[in-house]
Amino acid sequence: MLDLSLLVQYGPALLRGFGVTILCWGAGCLIGMVLGFVLLLLRQIPVKPLRWVIRAYIEVIRGTPFLIQLFLLYSGGPSIGLRLEATAAGILGLGIYGSAYFAEIFRAGYQAVPKGQVEAALSLGMSYSSILRRVIVPAMLVSTIPAIVNMMAILTKETVVLSIITVPELMYEMQTMAAETFATFETIVGMALFYWLLVEVVSRLGRRLEARVTRFLTHASPQGDATKTATARA
């Protein structure tokens, strides 16, 4: 029978672990998105060796388990002078793992931007940085937000692996509770509830963000203004 008193008794420790989980997840997602966007920009440079290296990086990261990558970073890092605490290694590991997936999401969004919008911006004499900021990125957001939110939801569940390198996140605290009380069923139920709550919040916020971005870009899209202006001049 489910003993909810155990969850109350270990509540403070579980909430601390949940806080660490959110920290690792949030920081890891941020690092992953930044690295993924940088990889997208680097892939636009017409240098084949560079594109091959980026492609190889993405394939290796996506083709190997996150657990192995985490072990290599945390346990193998010191051999090349990279010494990180468990939490820092977990955050960086999540960021590196997510960057390969975010890079592909951004690539798909970049390729989905209509060429006519970019050509219209070029005809106005806009620089590439301005086109990227005012034309490409807004258009990318509309098409990639669902995939970005989905990837962020996936990364929430990948945080359970961080307990393997002693990151004091939710899974670690749950394992501690199970070891001290032998309450395996309560541990599984509690962990499922916490992660379901986090994924549900991320999904709902993602849907709201998607609706707001779509609505904003529909009424005040900079790339739409550029296209209209170029059409008017023509």
Short mmCIF file of N, CA, C and O in Angstrom, two decimals, residues 79-193:
data_model
loop_
_atom_site.label_atom_id
_atom_site.label_comp_id
_atom_site.label_asym_id
_atom_site.label_seq_id
_atom_site.Cartn_x
_atom_site.Cartn_y
_atom_site.Cartn_z
N SER A 79 41.96 13.38 -17.31
CA SER A 79 43.12 12.92 -18.07
C SER A 79 43.59 13.94 -19.09
O SER A 79 44.72 13.89 -19.56
N ILE A 80 42.72 14.89 -19.44
CA ILE A 80 43.11 15.97 -20.37
C ILE A 80 43.06 17.33 -19.67
O ILE A 80 43.03 18.37 -20.31
N GLY A 81 43.07 17.28 -18.33
CA GLY A 81 43.12 18.51 -17.56
C GLY A 81 41.79 19.16 -17.28
O GLY A 81 41.73 20.28 -16.77
N LEU A 82 40.69 18.47 -17.60
CA LEU A 82 39.35 19.01 -17.37
C LEU A 82 38.76 18.39 -16.11
O LEU A 82 38.26 17.28 -16.13
N ARG A 83 38.85 19.12 -15.01
CA ARG A 83 38.35 18.62 -13.72
C ARG A 83 37.10 19.40 -13.34
O ARG A 83 37.18 20.61 -13.11
N LEU A 84 35.99 18.73 -13.28
CA LEU A 84 34.72 19.38 -12.98
C LEU A 84 34.05 18.69 -11.81
O LEU A 84 34.17 17.48 -11.62
N GLU A 85 33.34 19.49 -11.01
CA GLU A 85 32.50 18.91 -9.98
C GLU A 85 31.34 18.18 -10.63
O GLU A 85 31.02 18.41 -11.80
N ALA A 86 30.69 17.33 -9.87
CA ALA A 86 29.63 16.49 -10.43
C ALA A 86 28.52 17.32 -11.06
O ALA A 86 28.08 17.05 -12.19
N THR A 87 28.05 18.36 -10.36
CA THR A 87 26.95 19.16 -10.89
C THR A 87 27.37 19.91 -12.15
O THR A 87 26.62 19.96 -13.14
N ALA A 88 28.57 20.49 -12.14
CA ALA A 88 29.07 21.21 -13.32
C ALA A 88 29.22 20.26 -14.50
O ALA A 88 28.88 20.60 -15.64
N ALA A 89 29.74 19.05 -14.23
CA ALA A 89 29.88 18.07 -15.30
C ALA A 89 28.52 17.65 -15.84
O ALA A 89 28.35 17.46 -17.06
N GLY A 90 27.54 17.53 -14.96
CA GLY A 90 26.19 17.16 -15.39
C GLY A 90 25.57 18.22 -16.28
O GLY A 90 24.96 17.92 -17.32
N ILE A 91 25.71 19.48 -15.88
CA ILE A 91 25.16 20.58 -16.68
C ILE A 91 25.84 20.65 -18.04
O ILE A 91 25.17 20.76 -19.08
N LEU A 92 27.16 20.60 -18.04
CA LEU A 92 27.90 20.65 -19.31
C LEU A 92 27.57 19.45 -20.18
O LEU A 92 27.41 19.57 -21.41
N GLY A 93 27.45 18.27 -19.56
CA GLY A 93 27.11 17.08 -20.32
C GLY A 93 25.74 17.19 -20.99
O GLY A 93 25.58 16.83 -22.16
N LEU A 94 24.77 17.70 -20.24
CA LEU A 94 23.43 17.91 -20.81
C LEU A 94 23.48 18.91 -21.96
O LEU A 94 22.82 18.74 -22.98
N GLY A 95 24.29 19.97 -21.78
CA GLY A 95 24.41 20.98 -22.82
C GLY A 95 25.02 20.42 -24.09
O GLY A 95 24.52 20.69 -25.20
N ILE A 96 26.07 19.64 -23.95
CA ILE A 96 26.72 19.04 -25.12
C ILE A 96 25.79 18.05 -25.81
O ILE A 96 25.66 18.04 -27.04
N TYR A 97 25.13 17.24 -25.00
CA TYR A 97 24.19 16.25 -25.56
C TYR A 97 23.05 16.94 -26.31
O TYR A 97 22.70 16.56 -27.42
N GLY A 98 22.49 17.97 -25.70
CA GLY A 98 21.38 18.67 -26.33
C GLY A 98 21.78 19.49 -27.54
O GLY A 98 20.98 19.69 -28.45
N SER A 99 23.04 19.97 -27.56
CA SER A 99 23.48 20.85 -28.66
C SER A 99 23.35 20.19 -30.02
O SER A 99 23.01 20.85 -31.01
N ALA A 100 23.63 18.90 -30.10
CA ALA A 100 23.55 18.20 -31.38
C ALA A 100 22.12 18.16 -31.90
O ALA A 100 21.87 18.36 -33.10
N TYR A 101 21.18 17.94 -31.00
CA TYR A 101 19.77 17.89 -31.39
C TYR A 101 19.24 19.29 -31.71
O TYR A 101 18.50 19.48 -32.68
N PHE A 102 19.61 20.27 -30.88
CA PHE A 102 19.18 21.63 -31.15
C PHE A 102 19.77 22.14 -32.47
O PHE A 102 19.11 22.89 -33.20
N ALA A 103 20.99 21.74 -32.78
CA ALA A 103 21.61 22.16 -34.04
C ALA A 103 20.80 21.66 -35.24
O ALA A 103 20.60 22.39 -36.22
N GLU A 104 20.31 20.43 -35.16
CA GLU A 104 19.50 19.89 -36.25
C GLU A 104 18.12 20.56 -36.31
O GLU A 104 17.58 20.78 -37.39
N ILE A 105 17.57 20.87 -35.14
CA ILE A 105 16.29 21.58 -35.11
C ILE A 105 16.43 22.95 -35.75
O ILE A 105 15.61 23.37 -36.58
N PHE A 106 17.50 23.67 -35.38
CA PHE A 106 17.73 24.99 -35.95
C PHE A 106 18.04 24.92 -37.44
O PHE A 106 17.64 25.80 -38.20
N ARG A 107 18.73 23.88 -37.85
CA ARG A 107 19.04 23.72 -39.28
C ARG A 107 17.76 23.57 -40.09
O ARG A 107 17.60 24.17 -41.15
N ALA A 108 16.84 22.75 -39.57
CA ALA A 108 15.57 22.56 -40.26
C ALA A 108 14.79 23.87 -40.32
O ALA A 108 14.19 24.20 -41.35
N GLY A 109 14.79 24.63 -39.22
CA GLY A 109 14.11 25.91 -39.21
C GLY A 109 14.75 26.91 -40.15
O GLY A 109 14.05 27.68 -40.83
N TYR A 110 16.07 26.90 -40.22
CA TYR A 110 16.81 27.81 -41.11
C TYR A 110 16.47 27.53 -42.57
O TYR A 110 16.24 28.44 -43.36
N GLN A 111 16.44 26.25 -42.91
CA GLN A 111 16.14 25.88 -44.29
C GLN A 111 14.68 26.13 -44.65
O GLN A 111 14.35 26.24 -45.84
N ALA A 112 13.81 26.25 -43.63
CA ALA A 112 12.40 26.48 -43.90
C ALA A 112 12.07 27.96 -44.14
O ALA A 112 10.96 28.28 -44.55
N VAL A 113 13.03 28.85 -43.85
CA VAL A 113 12.79 30.28 -44.07
C VAL A 113 12.69 30.54 -45.58
O VAL A 113 13.61 30.19 -46.32
N PRO A 114 11.61 31.14 -46.04
CA PRO A 114 11.47 31.42 -47.49
C PRO A 114 12.61 32.29 -48.01
O PRO A 114 12.95 33.31 -47.40
N LYS A 115 13.20 31.88 -49.12
CA LYS A 115 14.32 32.64 -49.68
C LYS A 115 13.89 34.04 -50.11
O LYS A 115 14.70 34.97 -50.12
N GLY A 116 12.61 34.17 -50.47
CA GLY A 116 12.12 35.48 -50.89
C GLY A 116 12.24 36.53 -49.80
O GLY A 116 12.52 37.70 -50.09
N GLN A 117 12.06 36.13 -48.54
CA GLN A 117 12.18 37.07 -47.44
C GLN A 117 13.62 37.55 -47.27
O GLN A 117 13.88 38.73 -47.03
N VAL A 118 14.56 36.62 -47.41
CA VAL A 118 15.97 36.98 -47.30
C VAL A 118 16.38 37.86 -48.47
O VAL A 118 17.11 38.86 -48.30
N GLU A 119 15.92 37.53 -49.67
CA GLU A 119 16.25 38.33 -50.85
C GLU A 119 15.66 39.73 -50.74
O GLU A 119 16.28 40.72 -51.15
N ALA A 120 14.46 39.84 -50.16
CA ALA A 120 13.85 41.15 -49.96
C ALA A 120 14.67 41.99 -49.00
O ALA A 120 14.86 43.20 -49.21
N ALA A 121 15.16 41.34 -47.94
CA ALA A 121 15.99 42.06 -46.97
C ALA A 121 17.32 42.50 -47.60
O ALA A 121 17.80 43.60 -47.35
N LEU A 122 17.90 41.64 -48.43
CA LEU A 122 19.15 41.99 -49.11
C LEU A 122 18.95 43.16 -50.06
O LEU A 122 19.82 44.02 -50.20
N SER A 123 17.81 43.18 -50.72
CA SER A 123 17.53 44.27 -51.65
C SER A 123 17.41 45.61 -50.95
O SER A 123 17.57 46.67 -51.57
N LEU A 124 17.14 45.58 -49.64
CA LEU A 124 17.06 46.80 -48.85
C LEU A 124 18.41 47.22 -48.30
O LEU A 124 18.52 48.24 -47.61
N GLY A 125 19.43 46.41 -48.58
CA GLY A 125 20.76 46.73 -48.10
C GLY A 125 21.04 46.33 -46.67
O GLY A 125 21.98 46.84 -46.05
N MET A 126 20.24 45.42 -46.12
CA MET A 126 20.45 44.98 -44.75
C MET A 126 21.68 44.09 -44.66
O MET A 126 21.97 43.31 -45.56
N SER A 127 22.41 44.22 -43.55
CA SER A 127 23.59 43.38 -43.33
C SER A 127 23.14 41.98 -42.94
O SER A 127 21.98 41.76 -42.56
N TYR A 128 24.09 41.02 -42.99
CA TYR A 128 23.72 39.65 -42.66
C TYR A 128 23.29 39.53 -41.21
O TYR A 128 22.35 38.79 -40.89
N SER A 129 23.96 40.28 -40.32
CA SER A 129 23.58 40.22 -38.90
C SER A 129 22.16 40.73 -38.69
O SER A 129 21.40 40.19 -37.89
N SER A 130 21.79 41.79 -39.43
CA SER A 130 20.43 42.33 -39.32
C SER A 130 19.41 41.36 -39.90
O SER A 130 18.33 41.18 -39.35
N ILE A 131 19.78 40.74 -41.03
CA ILE A 131 18.88 39.75 -41.63
C ILE A 131 18.68 38.57 -40.69
O ILE A 131 17.56 38.08 -40.52
N LEU A 132 19.77 38.15 -40.06
CA LEU A 132 19.69 37.03 -39.14
C LEU A 132 18.79 37.37 -37.95
O LEU A 132 17.93 36.56 -37.55
N ARG A 133 18.94 38.58 -37.42
CA ARG A 133 18.20 38.99 -36.23
C ARG A 133 16.76 39.34 -36.53
O ARG A 133 15.86 39.02 -35.74
N ARG A 134 16.50 39.97 -37.64
CA ARG A 134 15.16 40.50 -37.91
C ARG A 134 14.35 39.65 -38.90
O ARG A 134 13.13 39.83 -39.00
N VAL A 135 15.01 38.77 -39.63
CA VAL A 135 14.30 37.98 -40.64
C VAL A 135 14.36 36.49 -40.34
O VAL A 135 13.33 35.83 -40.20
N ILE A 136 15.58 35.96 -40.26
CA ILE A 136 15.75 34.51 -40.17
C ILE A 136 15.31 33.96 -38.82
O ILE A 136 14.51 33.01 -38.74
N VAL A 137 15.84 34.54 -37.73
CA VAL A 137 15.53 34.01 -36.39
C VAL A 137 14.03 34.07 -36.07
O VAL A 137 13.46 33.07 -35.59
N PRO A 138 13.33 35.19 -36.32
CA PRO A 138 11.88 35.18 -36.05
C PRO A 138 11.13 34.12 -36.83
O PRO A 138 10.22 33.47 -36.31
N ALA A 139 11.50 33.95 -38.12
CA ALA A 139 10.84 32.93 -38.93
C ALA A 139 11.17 31.52 -38.43
O ALA A 139 10.31 30.62 -38.45
N MET A 140 12.41 31.33 -37.96
CA MET A 140 12.80 30.04 -37.42
C MET A 140 11.99 29.69 -36.18
O MET A 140 11.61 28.53 -35.98
N LEU A 141 11.75 30.69 -35.34
CA LEU A 141 11.05 30.43 -34.08
C LEU A 141 9.67 29.82 -34.32
O LEU A 141 9.26 28.91 -33.60
N VAL A 142 8.98 30.36 -35.31
CA VAL A 142 7.62 29.88 -35.57
C VAL A 142 7.60 28.39 -35.89
O VAL A 142 6.75 27.64 -35.41
N SER A 143 8.56 27.95 -36.68
CA SER A 143 8.56 26.56 -37.13
C SER A 143 9.27 25.60 -36.18
O SER A 143 9.04 24.39 -36.24
N THR A 144 10.12 26.14 -35.31
CA THR A 144 10.93 25.25 -34.46
C THR A 144 10.50 25.18 -33.00
O THR A 144 10.96 24.29 -32.27
N ILE A 145 9.65 26.09 -32.55
CA ILE A 145 9.26 26.08 -31.14
C ILE A 145 8.71 24.73 -30.68
O ILE A 145 9.09 24.23 -29.62
N PRO A 146 7.80 24.08 -31.45
CA PRO A 146 7.31 22.76 -31.00
C PRO A 146 8.44 21.74 -30.82
O PRO A 146 8.45 20.99 -29.83
N ALA A 147 9.39 21.72 -31.75
CA ALA A 147 10.50 20.78 -31.65
C ALA A 147 11.43 21.14 -30.49
O ALA A 147 11.96 20.26 -29.81
N ILE A 148 11.63 22.45 -30.27
CA ILE A 148 12.48 22.89 -29.16
C ILE A 148 11.86 22.47 -27.83
O ILE A 148 12.55 21.95 -26.94
N VAL A 149 10.58 22.71 -27.68
CA VAL A 149 9.89 22.35 -26.44
C VAL A 149 9.93 20.83 -26.22
O VAL A 149 10.14 20.36 -25.10
N ASN A 150 9.74 20.08 -27.29
CA ASN A 150 9.80 18.62 -27.19
C ASN A 150 11.19 18.16 -26.74
O ASN A 150 11.31 17.27 -25.89
N MET A 151 12.24 18.79 -27.29
CA MET A 151 13.60 18.43 -26.91
C MET A 151 13.86 18.81 -25.45
O MET A 151 14.53 18.06 -24.72
N MET A 152 13.35 19.94 -25.02
CA MET A 152 13.51 20.34 -23.62
C MET A 152 12.81 19.35 -22.69
O MET A 152 13.32 19.04 -21.61
N ALA A 153 11.66 18.85 -23.11
CA ALA A 153 10.95 17.84 -22.31
C ALA A 153 11.76 16.55 -22.23
O ALA A 153 11.81 15.90 -21.18
N ILE A 154 12.39 16.19 -23.33
CA ILE A 154 13.23 14.99 -23.34
C ILE A 154 14.41 15.14 -22.39
O ILE A 154 14.78 14.22 -21.65
N LEU A 155 15.01 16.33 -22.37
CA LEU A 155 16.17 16.57 -21.51
C LEU A 155 15.80 16.53 -20.03
O LEU A 155 16.65 16.22 -19.19
N THR A 156 14.54 16.84 -19.69
CA THR A 156 14.13 16.72 -18.29
C THR A 156 14.29 15.29 -17.81
O THR A 156 14.71 15.04 -16.67
N LYS A 157 13.96 14.35 -18.68
CA LYS A 157 14.04 12.94 -18.29
C LYS A 157 15.47 12.41 -18.35
O LYS A 157 15.78 11.41 -17.69
N GLU A 158 16.32 13.07 -19.12
CA GLU A 158 17.73 12.66 -19.16
C GLU A 158 18.46 13.02 -17.88
O GLU A 158 19.54 12.49 -17.61
N THR A 159 17.89 13.95 -17.09
CA THR A 159 18.57 14.34 -15.85
C THR A 159 18.68 13.19 -14.85
O THR A 159 19.50 13.25 -13.94
N VAL A 160 17.85 12.15 -15.00
CA VAL A 160 17.93 11.02 -14.06
C VAL A 160 19.30 10.35 -14.14
O VAL A 160 19.76 9.75 -13.16
N VAL A 161 19.95 10.46 -15.28
CA VAL A 161 21.26 9.83 -15.46
C VAL A 161 22.33 10.51 -14.61
O VAL A 161 23.34 9.90 -14.25
N LEU A 162 22.10 11.78 -14.25
CA LEU A 162 23.11 12.54 -13.51
C LEU A 162 23.39 11.95 -12.14
O LEU A 162 24.46 12.18 -11.57
N SER A 163 22.45 11.20 -11.60
CA SER A 163 22.67 10.59 -10.29
C SER A 163 23.83 9.59 -10.33
O SER A 163 24.43 9.30 -9.29
N ILE A 164 24.13 9.08 -11.51
CA ILE A 164 25.22 8.10 -11.65
C ILE A 164 26.56 8.72 -11.26
O ILE A 164 27.44 8.04 -10.73
N ILE A 165 26.73 10.02 -11.51
CA ILE A 165 27.99 10.69 -11.14
C ILE A 165 27.80 11.50 -9.86
O ILE A 165 28.52 12.47 -9.62
N THR A 166 26.84 11.11 -9.04
CA THR A 166 26.58 11.66 -7.70
C THR A 166 26.08 13.11 -7.70
O THR A 166 26.27 13.82 -6.71
N VAL A 167 25.45 13.55 -8.77
CA VAL A 167 24.78 14.85 -8.74
C VAL A 167 23.57 14.71 -7.81
O VAL A 167 22.74 13.82 -8.02
N PRO A 168 23.44 15.57 -6.78
CA PRO A 168 22.35 15.40 -5.81
C PRO A 168 21.00 15.88 -6.33
O PRO A 168 20.33 16.70 -5.71
N GLU A 169 20.59 15.34 -7.46
CA GLU A 169 19.30 15.74 -8.05
C GLU A 169 18.20 14.81 -7.55
O GLU A 169 18.42 14.01 -6.64
N LEU A 170 17.04 14.90 -8.16
CA LEU A 170 15.87 14.19 -7.65
C LEU A 170 16.08 12.68 -7.61
O LEU A 170 15.74 12.03 -6.61
N MET A 171 16.62 12.10 -8.66
CA MET A 171 16.83 10.65 -8.71
C MET A 171 17.77 10.21 -7.59
O MET A 171 17.54 9.17 -6.94
N TYR A 172 18.80 10.99 -7.34
CA TYR A 172 19.76 10.68 -6.29
C TYR A 172 19.07 10.66 -4.92
O TYR A 172 19.28 9.74 -4.12
N GLU A 173 18.25 11.68 -4.66
CA GLU A 173 17.55 11.75 -3.38
C GLU A 173 16.51 10.63 -3.26
O GLU A 173 16.29 10.09 -2.17
N MET A 174 15.88 10.29 -4.37
CA MET A 174 14.92 9.19 -4.36
C MET A 174 15.61 7.86 -4.04
O MET A 174 15.08 7.03 -3.30
N GLN A 175 16.77 7.66 -4.63
CA GLN A 175 17.53 6.44 -4.36
C GLN A 175 17.95 6.37 -2.90
O GLN A 175 17.94 5.29 -2.29
N THR A 176 18.29 7.52 -2.34
CA THR A 176 18.65 7.57 -0.92
C THR A 176 17.47 7.18 -0.05
O THR A 176 17.60 6.41 0.92
N MET A 177 16.29 7.72 -0.39
CA MET A 177 15.08 7.38 0.36
C MET A 177 14.77 5.88 0.26
O MET A 177 14.43 5.24 1.26
N ALA A 178 14.92 5.34 -0.94
CA ALA A 178 14.64 3.91 -1.12
C ALA A 178 15.62 3.05 -0.35
O ALA A 178 15.25 2.01 0.24
N ALA A 179 16.89 3.47 -0.31
CA ALA A 179 17.91 2.69 0.39
C ALA A 179 17.69 2.70 1.90
O ALA A 179 17.98 1.72 2.59
N GLU A 180 17.18 3.82 2.41
CA GLU A 180 16.99 3.95 3.86
C GLU A 180 15.68 3.35 4.35
O GLU A 180 15.58 2.93 5.50
N THR A 181 14.68 3.31 3.50
CA THR A 181 13.35 2.86 3.94
C THR A 181 12.89 1.57 3.25
O THR A 181 11.89 0.99 3.68
N PHE A 182 13.58 1.16 2.18
CA PHE A 182 13.19 -0.01 1.39
C PHE A 182 11.80 0.17 0.78
O PHE A 182 11.13 -0.80 0.44
N ALA A 183 11.38 1.44 0.63
CA ALA A 183 10.06 1.74 0.06
C ALA A 183 10.21 1.96 -1.44
O ALA A 183 10.19 3.11 -1.92
N THR A 184 10.35 0.89 -2.17
CA THR A 184 10.60 0.99 -3.61
C THR A 184 9.40 1.56 -4.36
O THR A 184 9.55 2.41 -5.24
N PHE A 185 8.21 1.10 -3.99
CA PHE A 185 7.01 1.54 -4.70
C PHE A 185 6.78 3.04 -4.51
O PHE A 185 6.48 3.76 -5.46
N GLU A 186 6.91 3.53 -3.28
CA GLU A 186 6.73 4.95 -3.01
C GLU A 186 7.77 5.78 -3.76
O GLU A 186 7.48 6.89 -4.23
N THR A 187 8.98 5.25 -3.86
CA THR A 187 10.04 5.96 -4.58
C THR A 187 9.70 6.11 -6.05
O THR A 187 9.84 7.20 -6.63
N ILE A 188 9.23 5.03 -6.66
CA ILE A 188 8.89 5.08 -8.08
C ILE A 188 7.72 6.03 -8.33
O ILE A 188 7.75 6.83 -9.26
N VAL A 189 6.70 5.94 -7.49
CA VAL A 189 5.53 6.81 -7.64
C VAL A 189 5.92 8.28 -7.45
O VAL A 189 5.52 9.15 -8.24
N GLY A 190 6.70 8.56 -6.42
CA GLY A 190 7.12 9.94 -6.17
C GLY A 190 7.95 10.51 -7.30
O GLY A 190 7.75 11.65 -7.73
N MET A 191 8.87 9.71 -7.82
CA MET A 191 9.72 10.16 -8.92
C MET A 191 8.88 10.41 -10.17
O MET A 191 9.08 11.41 -10.88
N ALA A 192 7.93 9.52 -10.43
CA ALA A 192 7.07 9.69 -11.61
C ALA A 192 6.24 10.96 -11.50
O ALA A 192 6.09 11.70 -12.49
N LEU A 193 5.74 11.27 -10.31
CA LEU A 193 4.93 12.48 -10.12
C LEU A 193 5.76 13.74 -10.33
O LEU A 193 5.31 14.69 -10.99
#
